[in-house]
Coordinates of C-alpha atoms and ligand atoms in Angstrom, one line a residue:
Chain A
X6 CA 70.8 75.6 74.0
X7 CA 72.6 77.9 71.7
X8 CA 72.4 81.7 72.0
X9 CA 73.9 82.6 68.7
X10 CA 75.0 86.2 68.4
X11 CA 74.2 88.8 71.0
X12 CA 73.8 92.3 69.6
X13 CA 74.5 95.4 71.6
X14 CA 74.7 99.1 71.1
X15 CA 77.0 100.9 73.6
X16 CA 76.3 104.6 73.8
X17 CA 78.8 106.8 75.6
X18 CA 77.7 110.4 76.3
X19 CA 78.0 113.2 78.7
X20 CA 74.8 115.0 78.2
X21 CA 71.3 115.3 77.0
X22 CA 70.1 114.9 73.4
X23 CA 68.9 118.1 71.9
X24 CA 68.0 117.2 68.3
X25 CA 65.7 114.7 66.6
X26 CA 63.5 111.9 67.9
X27 CA 63.4 110.7 71.5
X28 CA 66.3 108.3 72.0
X29 CA 64.4 106.2 74.5
X30 CA 61.8 105.5 71.9
X31 CA 64.4 104.5 69.3
X32 CA 66.1 102.3 72.0
X33 CA 62.8 100.5 72.5
X34 CA 62.6 99.9 68.8
X35 CA 66.1 98.5 68.7
X36 CA 65.3 96.2 71.6
X37 CA 62.3 94.9 69.7
X38 CA 64.8 93.9 66.9
X39 CA 66.8 91.9 69.3
X40 CA 69.4 94.6 70.0
X41 CA 70.3 95.6 73.6
X42 CA 71.1 99.3 74.2
X43 CA 73.6 100.1 77.0
X44 CA 74.3 103.6 78.0
X45 CA 77.2 105.1 80.0
X46 CA 77.0 108.7 81.2
X47 CA 80.3 110.3 81.8
X48 CA 80.7 112.9 84.5
X49 CA 83.3 115.7 84.6
X50 CA 85.8 115.3 87.4
X51 CA 84.5 118.4 89.1
X52 CA 80.8 117.4 88.8
X53 CA 79.5 116.6 92.3
X54 CA 76.0 115.7 91.4
X55 CA 74.4 114.1 88.4
X56 CA 73.5 116.8 85.9
X57 CA 69.9 117.0 84.6
X58 CA 71.0 115.9 81.1
X59 CA 72.2 112.5 82.3
X60 CA 68.7 111.5 83.5
X61 CA 68.0 110.4 80.0
X62 CA 70.7 107.8 80.3
X63 CA 68.7 105.5 82.5
X64 CA 65.5 105.9 80.4
X65 CA 67.4 104.9 77.2
X66 CA 68.9 101.8 78.7
X67 CA 65.6 100.7 80.4
X68 CA 63.7 100.9 77.1
X69 CA 66.6 99.4 75.3
X70 CA 66.7 96.4 77.5
X71 CA 70.2 97.2 78.6
X72 CA 72.2 98.5 81.5
X73 CA 73.1 102.1 82.3
X74 CA 75.8 103.6 84.6
X75 CA 76.9 107.1 85.3
X76 CA 80.6 107.4 86.1
X77 CA 83.6 109.7 86.4
X78 CA 86.0 109.2 83.5
X79 CA 88.6 107.5 85.7
X80 CA 86.3 104.6 86.3
X81 CA 85.3 104.4 82.7
X82 CA 87.4 101.3 81.6
X83 CA 86.0 99.1 84.3
X84 CA 82.5 100.3 83.9
X85 CA 82.4 99.8 80.2
X86 CA 83.4 96.2 80.5
X87 CA 81.1 95.5 83.4
X88 CA 78.1 97.1 81.8
X89 CA 78.7 95.1 78.6
X90 CA 79.0 91.8 80.5
X91 CA 76.0 92.6 82.8
X92 CA 73.9 93.3 79.7
X93 CA 75.0 90.0 78.1
X94 CA 73.9 88.2 81.3
X95 CA 70.7 90.1 81.4
X96 CA 69.8 89.3 77.8
X97 CA 70.7 85.6 78.2
X98 CA 68.7 85.5 81.4
X99 CA 65.7 86.9 79.5
X100 CA 66.3 84.2 76.9
X101 CA 66.4 81.5 79.5
X102 CA 63.3 82.9 81.3
X103 CA 61.5 82.5 78.0
X104 CA 62.5 78.9 77.7
X105 CA 61.5 78.3 81.4
X106 CA 58.1 79.7 80.7
X107 CA 57.6 77.4 77.8
X108 CA 58.6 74.5 80.0
X109 CA 57.2 75.4 83.4
X110 CA 54.3 77.6 82.6
X111 CA 53.5 81.2 82.1
X112 CA 54.6 82.8 85.3
X113 CA 57.9 81.2 85.9
X114 CA 61.0 83.2 85.8
X115 CA 64.4 82.8 87.4
X116 CA 63.7 85.2 90.2
X117 CA 60.7 83.2 91.4
X118 CA 62.7 80.0 91.6
X119 CA 64.3 78.9 94.9
X120 CA 68.0 79.9 95.2
X121 CA 69.2 76.3 94.6
X122 CA 67.5 75.9 91.2
X123 CA 68.5 79.4 90.3
X124 CA 72.1 78.4 90.8
X125 CA 71.9 75.6 88.3
X126 CA 70.3 77.9 85.7
X127 CA 72.8 80.6 86.3
X128 CA 75.6 78.1 85.3
X129 CA 73.9 77.7 82.0
X130 CA 73.6 81.5 81.6
X131 CA 77.3 81.8 82.4
X132 CA 78.3 79.2 79.9
X133 CA 76.3 81.0 77.2
X134 CA 77.8 84.3 78.1
X135 CA 81.3 82.8 77.7
X136 CA 80.7 81.1 74.5
X137 CA 78.2 83.1 72.5
X138 CA 79.3 85.5 69.9
X139 CA 78.9 89.2 70.5
X140 CA 78.5 92.2 68.2
X141 CA 78.8 95.7 69.6
X142 CA 78.2 99.0 67.8
X143 CA 79.9 101.6 69.9
X144 CA 78.4 105.1 69.6
X145 CA 80.6 107.9 70.9
X146 CA 79.1 111.3 71.6
X147 CA 81.6 113.8 70.1
X148 CA 79.9 117.0 70.9
X149 CA 82.2 119.8 72.2
X150 CA 81.9 119.0 75.9
X151 CA 83.4 115.5 75.2
X152 CA 86.7 116.9 74.0
X153 CA 88.7 116.1 77.2
X154 CA 87.1 112.7 77.6
X155 CA 87.8 111.2 74.2
X156 CA 91.3 109.9 75.2
X157 CA 89.8 108.1 78.2
X158 CA 87.0 106.7 76.0
X159 CA 89.6 105.4 73.6
X160 CA 91.4 103.6 76.4
X161 CA 88.2 102.2 77.8
X162 CA 87.3 100.7 74.4
X163 CA 90.7 99.1 73.9
X164 CA 90.3 97.7 77.4
X165 CA 86.9 96.4 76.6
X166 CA 88.2 94.4 73.7
X167 CA 91.0 93.0 75.9
X168 CA 88.3 91.7 78.3
X169 CA 85.9 90.4 75.7
X170 CA 88.6 88.8 73.6
X171 CA 89.6 86.6 76.6
X172 CA 86.2 84.9 76.1
X173 CA 85.7 81.7 74.2
X174 CA 83.0 83.3 71.9
X175 CA 83.9 85.6 69.1
X176 CA 83.5 89.4 69.1
X177 CA 83.0 92.1 66.5
X178 CA 83.0 95.8 67.2
X179 CA 82.5 98.9 65.1
X180 CA 82.7 102.4 66.3
X181 CA 80.7 105.4 65.2
X182 CA 80.8 109.0 66.5
X183 CA 77.9 111.4 66.5
X184 CA 77.1 113.9 65.2
X185 CA 79.1 113.2 62.0
X186 CA 80.3 116.0 59.8
X187 CA 77.7 115.3 57.2
X188 CA 75.3 112.6 58.7
X189 CA 73.9 111.7 62.1
X190 CA 76.7 109.3 62.7
X191 CA 80.2 108.9 61.2
X192 CA 82.2 105.7 60.9
X193 CA 85.3 105.7 63.0
X194 CA 86.2 102.0 62.7
X195 CA 84.4 99.3 60.6
X196 CA 83.6 95.9 62.0
X197 CA 86.7 94.4 63.5
X198 CA 87.4 91.7 66.1
X199 CA 89.9 93.8 68.0
X200 CA 90.2 97.4 69.0
X201 CA 94.0 97.7 69.6
X202 CA 94.4 99.6 66.4
X203 CA 92.0 102.5 67.2
X204 CA 94.7 104.7 68.4
X205 CA 95.4 105.8 64.9
X206 CA 91.8 106.4 63.9
X207 CA 90.2 107.7 67.0
X208 CA 88.9 111.2 66.6
X209 CA 90.5 114.0 68.7
X210 CA 88.1 116.6 67.3
X211 CA 84.7 117.4 68.5
X212 CA 81.9 119.0 66.6
X213 CA 79.7 121.8 67.9
X214 CA 76.9 121.6 70.5
X215 CA 74.4 119.4 68.8
X216 CA 73.7 116.0 70.3
X217 CA 71.3 114.1 68.1
X218 CA 71.2 111.0 70.2
X219 CA 67.9 109.6 68.9
X220 CA 68.8 109.8 65.2
X221 CA 72.3 108.4 66.0
X222 CA 70.8 105.4 67.8
X223 CA 68.5 104.8 64.8
X224 CA 71.5 104.9 62.4
X225 CA 73.5 102.6 64.7
X226 CA 70.6 100.1 64.7
X227 CA 70.8 99.9 60.9
X228 CA 74.5 98.8 61.1
X229 CA 73.2 95.4 62.3
X230 CA 70.5 95.2 59.7
X231 CA 72.9 96.0 56.9
X232 CA 74.9 93.0 58.0
X233 CA 71.8 90.9 58.3
X234 CA 70.8 91.8 54.8
X235 CA 74.1 90.6 53.6
X236 CA 73.4 87.2 55.1
X237 CA 69.7 86.9 54.4
X238 CA 70.0 83.1 54.5
X239 CA 69.8 83.3 58.3
X240 CA 66.1 83.5 59.2
X241 CA 66.4 83.4 62.9
X242 CA 67.8 86.7 64.2
X243 CA 69.0 85.0 67.4
X244 CA 70.7 82.0 65.9
X245 CA 73.2 83.3 63.4
X246 CA 76.2 81.2 62.7
X247 CA 79.3 83.3 62.3
X248 CA 80.7 82.9 58.8
X249 CA 84.1 84.3 59.7
X250 CA 85.3 87.8 59.1
Chain B
X1 CA 55.0 105.4 79.4
X2 CA 57.0 104.4 82.4
X3 CA 56.5 101.1 84.0
X4 CA 57.9 101.0 87.5
X5 CA 58.7 97.4 87.7
X6 CA 61.1 97.7 84.8
X7 CA 63.0 100.6 86.4
X8 CA 66.5 99.8 87.5
X9 CA 66.6 98.3 90.9
X10 CA 68.2 100.8 93.3
X11 CA 71.3 99.9 95.2
X12 CA 70.5 98.6 98.7
X13 CA 71.8 100.2 101.9
X14 CA 71.3 98.4 105.2
X15 CA 71.5 100.3 108.5
X16 CA 72.7 99.0 111.9
X17 CA 69.9 97.3 113.8
X18 CA 67.9 96.4 110.7
X19 CA 66.7 92.8 110.3
X20 CA 67.1 90.9 107.1
X21 CA 64.7 88.0 107.0
X22 CA 65.1 85.3 104.2
X23 CA 62.1 84.7 102.1
X24 CA 62.8 81.0 101.6
X25 CA 64.6 79.7 104.6
X26 CA 63.2 82.3 107.1
X27 CA 66.5 83.0 108.9
X28 CA 66.8 86.4 110.5
X29 CA 70.0 88.4 110.5
X30 CA 70.6 91.6 112.4
X31 CA 72.9 94.2 110.8
X32 CA 75.8 95.4 113.0
X33 CA 77.8 97.4 110.5
X34 CA 79.0 97.6 106.9
X35 CA 82.4 95.8 106.3
X36 CA 83.1 96.7 102.8
X37 CA 81.7 97.6 99.4
X38 CA 82.7 96.7 95.9
X39 CA 81.6 96.3 92.3
X40 CA 78.9 93.9 93.3
X41 CA 77.0 95.0 96.4
X42 CA 78.2 95.3 99.9
X43 CA 79.2 93.1 102.8
X44 CA 77.7 93.6 106.3
X45 CA 78.7 92.2 109.6
X46 CA 75.5 90.7 111.1
X47 CA 74.5 88.5 113.9
X48 CA 72.4 85.4 113.7
X49 CA 71.2 84.2 117.1
X50 CA 74.2 86.0 118.7
X51 CA 76.8 84.6 116.4
X52 CA 78.7 86.9 114.0
X53 CA 78.3 86.2 110.2
X54 CA 79.1 88.2 107.0
X55 CA 76.1 88.9 104.7
X56 CA 76.6 90.0 101.1
X57 CA 73.7 91.6 99.4
X58 CA 73.4 93.2 96.0
X59 CA 70.9 94.6 93.5
X60 CA 72.6 92.3 90.9
X61 CA 70.8 89.0 91.6
X62 CA 72.7 87.2 88.9
X63 CA 76.1 88.2 90.3
X64 CA 75.1 87.0 93.7
X65 CA 74.0 83.6 92.3
X66 CA 77.3 83.3 90.4
X67 CA 79.3 84.0 93.6
X68 CA 77.3 81.4 95.5
X69 CA 78.0 78.9 92.8
X70 CA 81.7 79.5 93.2
X71 CA 81.5 79.1 97.0
X72 CA 79.6 75.9 96.6
X73 CA 82.2 74.6 94.2
X74 CA 85.0 75.5 96.5
X75 CA 83.3 73.7 99.3
X76 CA 83.7 70.5 97.3
X77 CA 87.5 71.0 97.1
X78 CA 88.5 68.4 99.6
X79 CA 89.4 69.3 103.1
X80 CA 90.8 72.7 102.2
X81 CA 89.3 75.9 103.3
X82 CA 89.5 78.2 100.4
X83 CA 87.5 81.3 100.9
X84 CA 84.8 81.8 103.5
X85 CA 82.4 79.0 104.1
X86 CA 78.8 79.5 102.8
X87 CA 76.0 79.4 105.4
X88 CA 72.8 80.5 103.7
X89 CA 71.5 81.8 100.4
X90 CA 68.2 83.6 100.2
X91 CA 66.1 86.6 99.0
X92 CA 64.9 89.5 101.0
X93 CA 62.0 91.8 100.3
X94 CA 63.3 95.3 101.2
X95 CA 61.2 98.1 102.6
X96 CA 61.2 99.6 99.1
X97 CA 59.2 96.5 97.9
X98 CA 62.0 95.2 95.7
X99 CA 63.5 91.7 96.2
X100 CA 67.2 91.5 96.8
X101 CA 69.3 88.3 96.7
X102 CA 71.8 87.8 99.4
X103 CA 74.1 85.1 100.9
X104 CA 75.6 84.6 104.3
X105 CA 79.1 83.4 105.0
X106 CA 81.5 82.8 107.8
X107 CA 82.7 86.1 109.2
X108 CA 86.5 86.1 109.0
X109 CA 88.2 88.2 111.7
X110 CA 91.5 89.5 110.7
X111 CA 93.6 92.4 109.4
X112 CA 93.9 93.3 105.8
X113 CA 97.3 92.2 104.5
X114 CA 98.7 95.8 104.2
X115 CA 97.7 96.7 107.7
X116 CA 99.2 93.5 109.1
X117 CA 102.6 94.1 107.5
X118 CA 102.5 97.7 108.7
X119 CA 101.8 96.6 112.3
X120 CA 103.9 93.4 112.5
X121 CA 106.7 94.2 110.2
X122 CA 108.3 92.9 107.0
X123 CA 109.6 89.8 108.6
X124 CA 106.2 88.3 107.8
X125 CA 106.5 88.9 104.0
X126 CA 108.0 85.6 103.1
X127 CA 105.7 83.4 105.2
X128 CA 102.6 85.1 104.1
X129 CA 103.7 85.0 100.4
X130 CA 104.2 81.2 100.8
X131 CA 100.8 80.8 102.4
X132 CA 99.2 82.8 99.7
X133 CA 100.9 80.8 96.9
X134 CA 99.9 77.6 98.7
X135 CA 96.3 78.6 98.7
X136 CA 96.4 79.6 95.1
X137 CA 98.1 76.3 94.2
X138 CA 95.1 74.5 95.8
X139 CA 92.6 76.7 94.0
X140 CA 94.4 76.3 90.6
X141 CA 94.5 72.5 91.0
X142 CA 90.8 72.5 91.6
X143 CA 90.4 74.3 88.2
X144 CA 89.9 77.9 89.3
X145 CA 91.7 81.2 89.0
X146 CA 91.0 83.6 91.9
X147 CA 90.8 86.6 89.6
X148 CA 90.2 89.7 91.7
X149 CA 93.2 89.2 93.9
X150 CA 94.0 92.4 95.7
X151 CA 95.2 93.5 99.1
X152 CA 91.6 94.2 100.3
X153 CA 90.7 90.6 99.6
X154 CA 93.5 89.0 101.6
X155 CA 92.9 88.9 105.3
X156 CA 95.4 87.7 107.9
X157 CA 93.9 85.8 110.8
X158 CA 96.1 86.0 113.9
X159 CA 97.6 83.4 116.3
X160 CA 99.2 82.0 114.3
X161 CA 99.1 84.4 111.3
X162 CA 97.2 82.7 108.5
X163 CA 96.1 84.1 105.2
X164 CA 92.5 83.8 104.1
X165 CA 91.1 84.8 100.7
X166 CA 87.8 86.6 100.7
X167 CA 85.5 87.8 97.8
X168 CA 85.1 85.2 95.2
X169 CA 83.5 87.6 92.8
X170 CA 86.3 87.3 90.3
X171 CA 86.9 83.6 90.7
X172 CA 86.7 82.1 87.3
X173 CA 87.1 78.6 85.8
X174 CA 90.4 78.1 84.1
X175 CA 90.4 79.0 80.4
X176 CA 87.5 81.4 80.6
X177 CA 87.6 85.2 80.8
X178 CA 88.2 86.8 84.2
X179 CA 84.9 87.9 85.6
X180 CA 85.9 90.8 87.8
X181 CA 89.2 92.5 88.4
X182 CA 90.8 95.6 89.9
X183 CA 92.9 97.6 87.5
X184 CA 96.0 98.0 89.6
X185 CA 96.3 94.3 90.1
X186 CA 95.2 93.3 86.6
X187 CA 97.9 92.4 84.0
X188 CA 95.5 93.4 81.2
X189 CA 95.4 97.0 82.5
X190 CA 99.2 97.1 82.3
X191 CA 99.2 95.6 78.9
X192 CA 101.3 92.7 80.2
X193 CA 99.0 89.9 79.4
X194 CA 95.5 88.7 78.6
X195 CA 92.5 88.4 80.9
X196 CA 92.2 84.7 80.4
X197 CA 91.9 82.7 83.6
X198 CA 95.1 80.9 84.1
X199 CA 97.6 80.5 87.0
X200 CA 99.9 83.2 85.7
X201 CA 97.1 85.7 85.9
X202 CA 96.9 85.3 89.7
X203 CA 100.7 85.2 90.1
X204 CA 101.0 88.6 88.4
X205 CA 98.4 89.9 91.0
X206 CA 100.5 88.3 93.8
X207 CA 103.4 90.5 92.8
X208 CA 101.2 93.6 92.6
X209 CA 99.7 92.8 96.0
X210 CA 103.2 92.9 97.6
X211 CA 104.0 96.1 95.6
X212 CA 100.8 97.7 96.8
X213 CA 101.9 97.3 100.5
X214 CA 104.7 99.8 99.7
X215 CA 102.6 102.0 97.4
X216 CA 99.3 102.2 99.4
X217 CA 98.0 104.9 97.1
X218 CA 98.7 102.8 94.1
X219 CA 99.8 104.5 90.8
X220 CA 98.6 104.6 87.2
X221 CA 100.0 103.4 83.9
X222 CA 101.7 106.2 82.1
X223 CA 100.7 106.8 78.4
X224 CA 103.7 106.2 76.2
X225 CA 105.8 104.5 78.9
X226 CA 106.3 100.7 78.8
X227 CA 104.5 99.3 81.8
X228 CA 107.0 96.5 82.3
X229 CA 109.7 99.1 82.9
X230 CA 107.6 101.2 85.1
X231 CA 106.7 98.3 87.4
X232 CA 110.3 97.2 87.6
X233 CA 111.3 100.7 88.6
X234 CA 108.6 100.8 91.3
X235 CA 109.7 97.4 92.5
X236 CA 113.3 98.4 92.9
X237 CA 112.2 101.4 94.9
X238 CA 110.4 99.2 97.4
X239 CA 113.6 98.4 99.4
X240 CA 111.9 96.2 101.9
X241 CA 111.1 93.8 99.1
X242 CA 114.6 93.6 97.8
X243 CA 115.2 90.0 98.6
X244 CA 112.1 89.0 96.7
X245 CA 112.9 91.3 93.7
X246 CA 113.9 88.6 91.3
X247 CA 110.9 86.5 92.1
X248 CA 108.4 89.3 91.9
X249 CA 110.0 90.4 88.6
X250 CA 109.5 86.9 87.1
X251 CA 105.9 86.9 88.3
X252 CA 105.3 90.3 86.7
X253 CA 106.7 89.0 83.4
X254 CA 104.5 86.0 83.5
X255 CA 107.4 83.6 83.7
X256 CA 105.9 81.4 86.4
X257 CA 103.4 79.0 85.0
X258 CA 102.3 77.5 88.3
X259 CA 102.0 78.8 91.9
X260 CA 104.2 75.9 93.1
X261 CA 107.2 77.1 90.9
X262 CA 106.9 80.5 92.5
X263 CA 106.5 79.1 95.9
X264 CA 109.6 76.9 95.5
X265 CA 111.6 80.0 94.6
X266 CA 110.4 81.8 97.7
X267 CA 111.2 78.9 99.9
X268 CA 114.6 78.4 98.4
X269 CA 115.3 82.1 98.9
X270 CA 114.5 81.9 102.5
X271 CA 116.6 78.8 103.0
X272 CA 119.5 80.5 101.4
X273 CA 119.1 83.5 103.7
X274 CA 118.9 81.3 106.7
X275 CA 122.2 79.7 105.8
X276 CA 123.8 83.1 105.2
X277 CA 122.5 84.7 108.4
X278 CA 123.8 81.7 110.2
X279 CA 127.2 82.3 108.7
X280 CA 127.1 86.0 109.6
X281 CA 126.3 85.2 113.2
X282 CA 129.2 82.8 113.5
X283 CA 131.9 85.0 111.9
X284 CA 131.1 88.4 113.1
X285 CA 130.2 90.3 116.1
X286 CA 126.6 91.3 116.1
X287 CA 126.4 93.7 113.2
X288 CA 123.1 95.1 112.2
X289 CA 121.6 93.2 109.3
X290 CA 118.0 94.0 109.9
X291 CA 116.7 92.6 106.7
X292 CA 118.6 89.3 107.0
X293 CA 117.7 89.0 110.6
X294 CA 114.0 89.6 110.1
X295 CA 114.0 87.1 107.3
X296 CA 115.6 84.5 109.4
X297 CA 112.9 85.0 112.0
X298 CA 110.3 84.4 109.3
X299 CA 112.1 81.3 108.1
X300 CA 111.7 79.8 111.5
X301 CA 108.1 80.7 111.4
X302 CA 107.6 79.4 108.0
X303 CA 109.3 76.1 108.8
X304 CA 107.0 75.8 111.8
X305 CA 104.2 76.5 109.4
X306 CA 105.3 74.0 106.8
X307 CA 105.6 71.3 109.4
X308 CA 102.1 72.2 110.6
X309 CA 100.9 71.6 107.1
X310 CA 102.4 68.2 106.9
X311 CA 100.7 67.1 110.1
X312 CA 97.3 65.6 109.5
Ligands
ADP408 N1 83.4 86.8 105.0 C1 84.0 87.9 105.3 N2 84.5 88.2 106.5 C2 85.1 89.3 106.7 N3 85.3 90.3 105.9 C3 84.8 90.2 104.6 C4 84.1 88.9 104.3 N4 83.8 89.1 103.0 C5 84.2 90.3 102.5 N5 84.8 90.9 103.5 C6 85.4 92.3 103.4 O1 84.5 93.1 102.7 C7 85.2 93.7 101.6 C8 84.2 93.8 100.5 O2 83.9 92.6 100.1 P1 83.2 92.3 98.7 O3 82.1 93.2 98.5 O4 82.9 90.8 98.6 O5 84.3 92.6 97.7 P2 84.2 93.5 96.4 O6 83.0 94.3 96.7 O7 85.5 94.3 96.5 O8 84.1 92.6 95.2 C9 86.3 92.8 101.3 O9 87.4 93.5 100.7 C10 86.7 92.2 102.7 O10 87.7 93.0 103.2

């Protein structure tokens, strides 16, 4: 079995969207296109309970078929890499479940298998997670309240690429921030296998109080499509051979 | 348009006295108390027909299955007890209606490494390090990297003191990417190496484990400061470790490619000390050399222990 390329959007935010379409709906749309949407909500160090705004975080991830987590910024690095990996496993499991159903019948899924069989299947899922290629569009909220967190976000992203680049499969990342100065999103770093170099390009500036999460997600989704258009010879969205960078 | 079955599965909390009954194997476990909690679920001390066992349960089914696979693989490593032994794997339907995966393992009674050294003294440093390196050597030879090696995951059983590794959540096949780690002990965090599973990954963590005993609150990397220098500085400040400094430094630099190389250096160091302390005893009146003395005690202990290893 070959999983091909896994596609993820990683959204990092500290609040609620307040402009444009509902981000959960857009995330659902992205998921239908084979893209997984993961969301990390970042708390301020002095926040003792989850603010209202971060409730959206779980909704977006659930409809985006991904994983969500709310954390203090000191835990960000470990969380970012865990969420990404967990989502890969989840996607691959879904993929394997589909295969299982086609072999064993409609209602079979991993959870309904006895633990012994599940173990064998999990080995396959792990192998796939280690070897499949991964593309991540990182979407960083850069509204004003994020100002003090951007340095930590940068570190967490460098850390993420260290983790993922230890895998056998290939990785590509690109980073956008939102809102951009002119558009819903603004490119920070174009597709690249590593993130070590982001120190120079990572924004320190934030922009106003608008958080157009929905429109930003939609724009992020098109970053994959653009690439797919470029290689329109691949018909199967889930079985793309990498053609090198 | 919210569908409840797709909502995120809530983390599970068990309370004392609660019974966990397996869906497949129908075994019943009574919760005594929580032992620990980490990235993947929590571990509880339970009793099964009066005997103590450790039960790990998590909302992340996949992660539970992965750990079980590792424990099963380790079981096959001949005649050597690496990690706790696995007793049962099952699912449990919680009162909230959701199904949680869990596994049951041998309950290991012991102190965490840090607590043990605090209580019993630094004389045990050498012996325990040799034991740890010995276990890692076995594990590496079987094709695995421990991964999430940290002070919390090293227990010391008593009489005689014996190191046991717990929590195989990070245990990864050689050549793959480390599954789970803890920043302070992770060379990737310090910018001193990759997160690829290989022996030197664990050996770096060994050095950090011993450093951690003397910096129980840990410390962070400093932006703009080379981590190699920082760790070296911290190492030199941990005076109790001074005899092991050159060895720990090599491990931090990734100079040891196998656990046995590092182990050999520790053993050599201890032999050398034994000779020296012998000399001191002969030539001088009893002068206070606490470090040397304590090390010579540990040499006797470690020789005792090495002999015990050689016996069938
Ligand atoms: N079989 C066991 N016997 C005794 N203590 C254990 C056992 N397994 C785990 N523990 C303790 O519980 C803590 C939490 O374990 P675990 O959840 O597996 O680790 P983590 O959550 O840090 O990945 C460990 O650090 C260890 O001290």
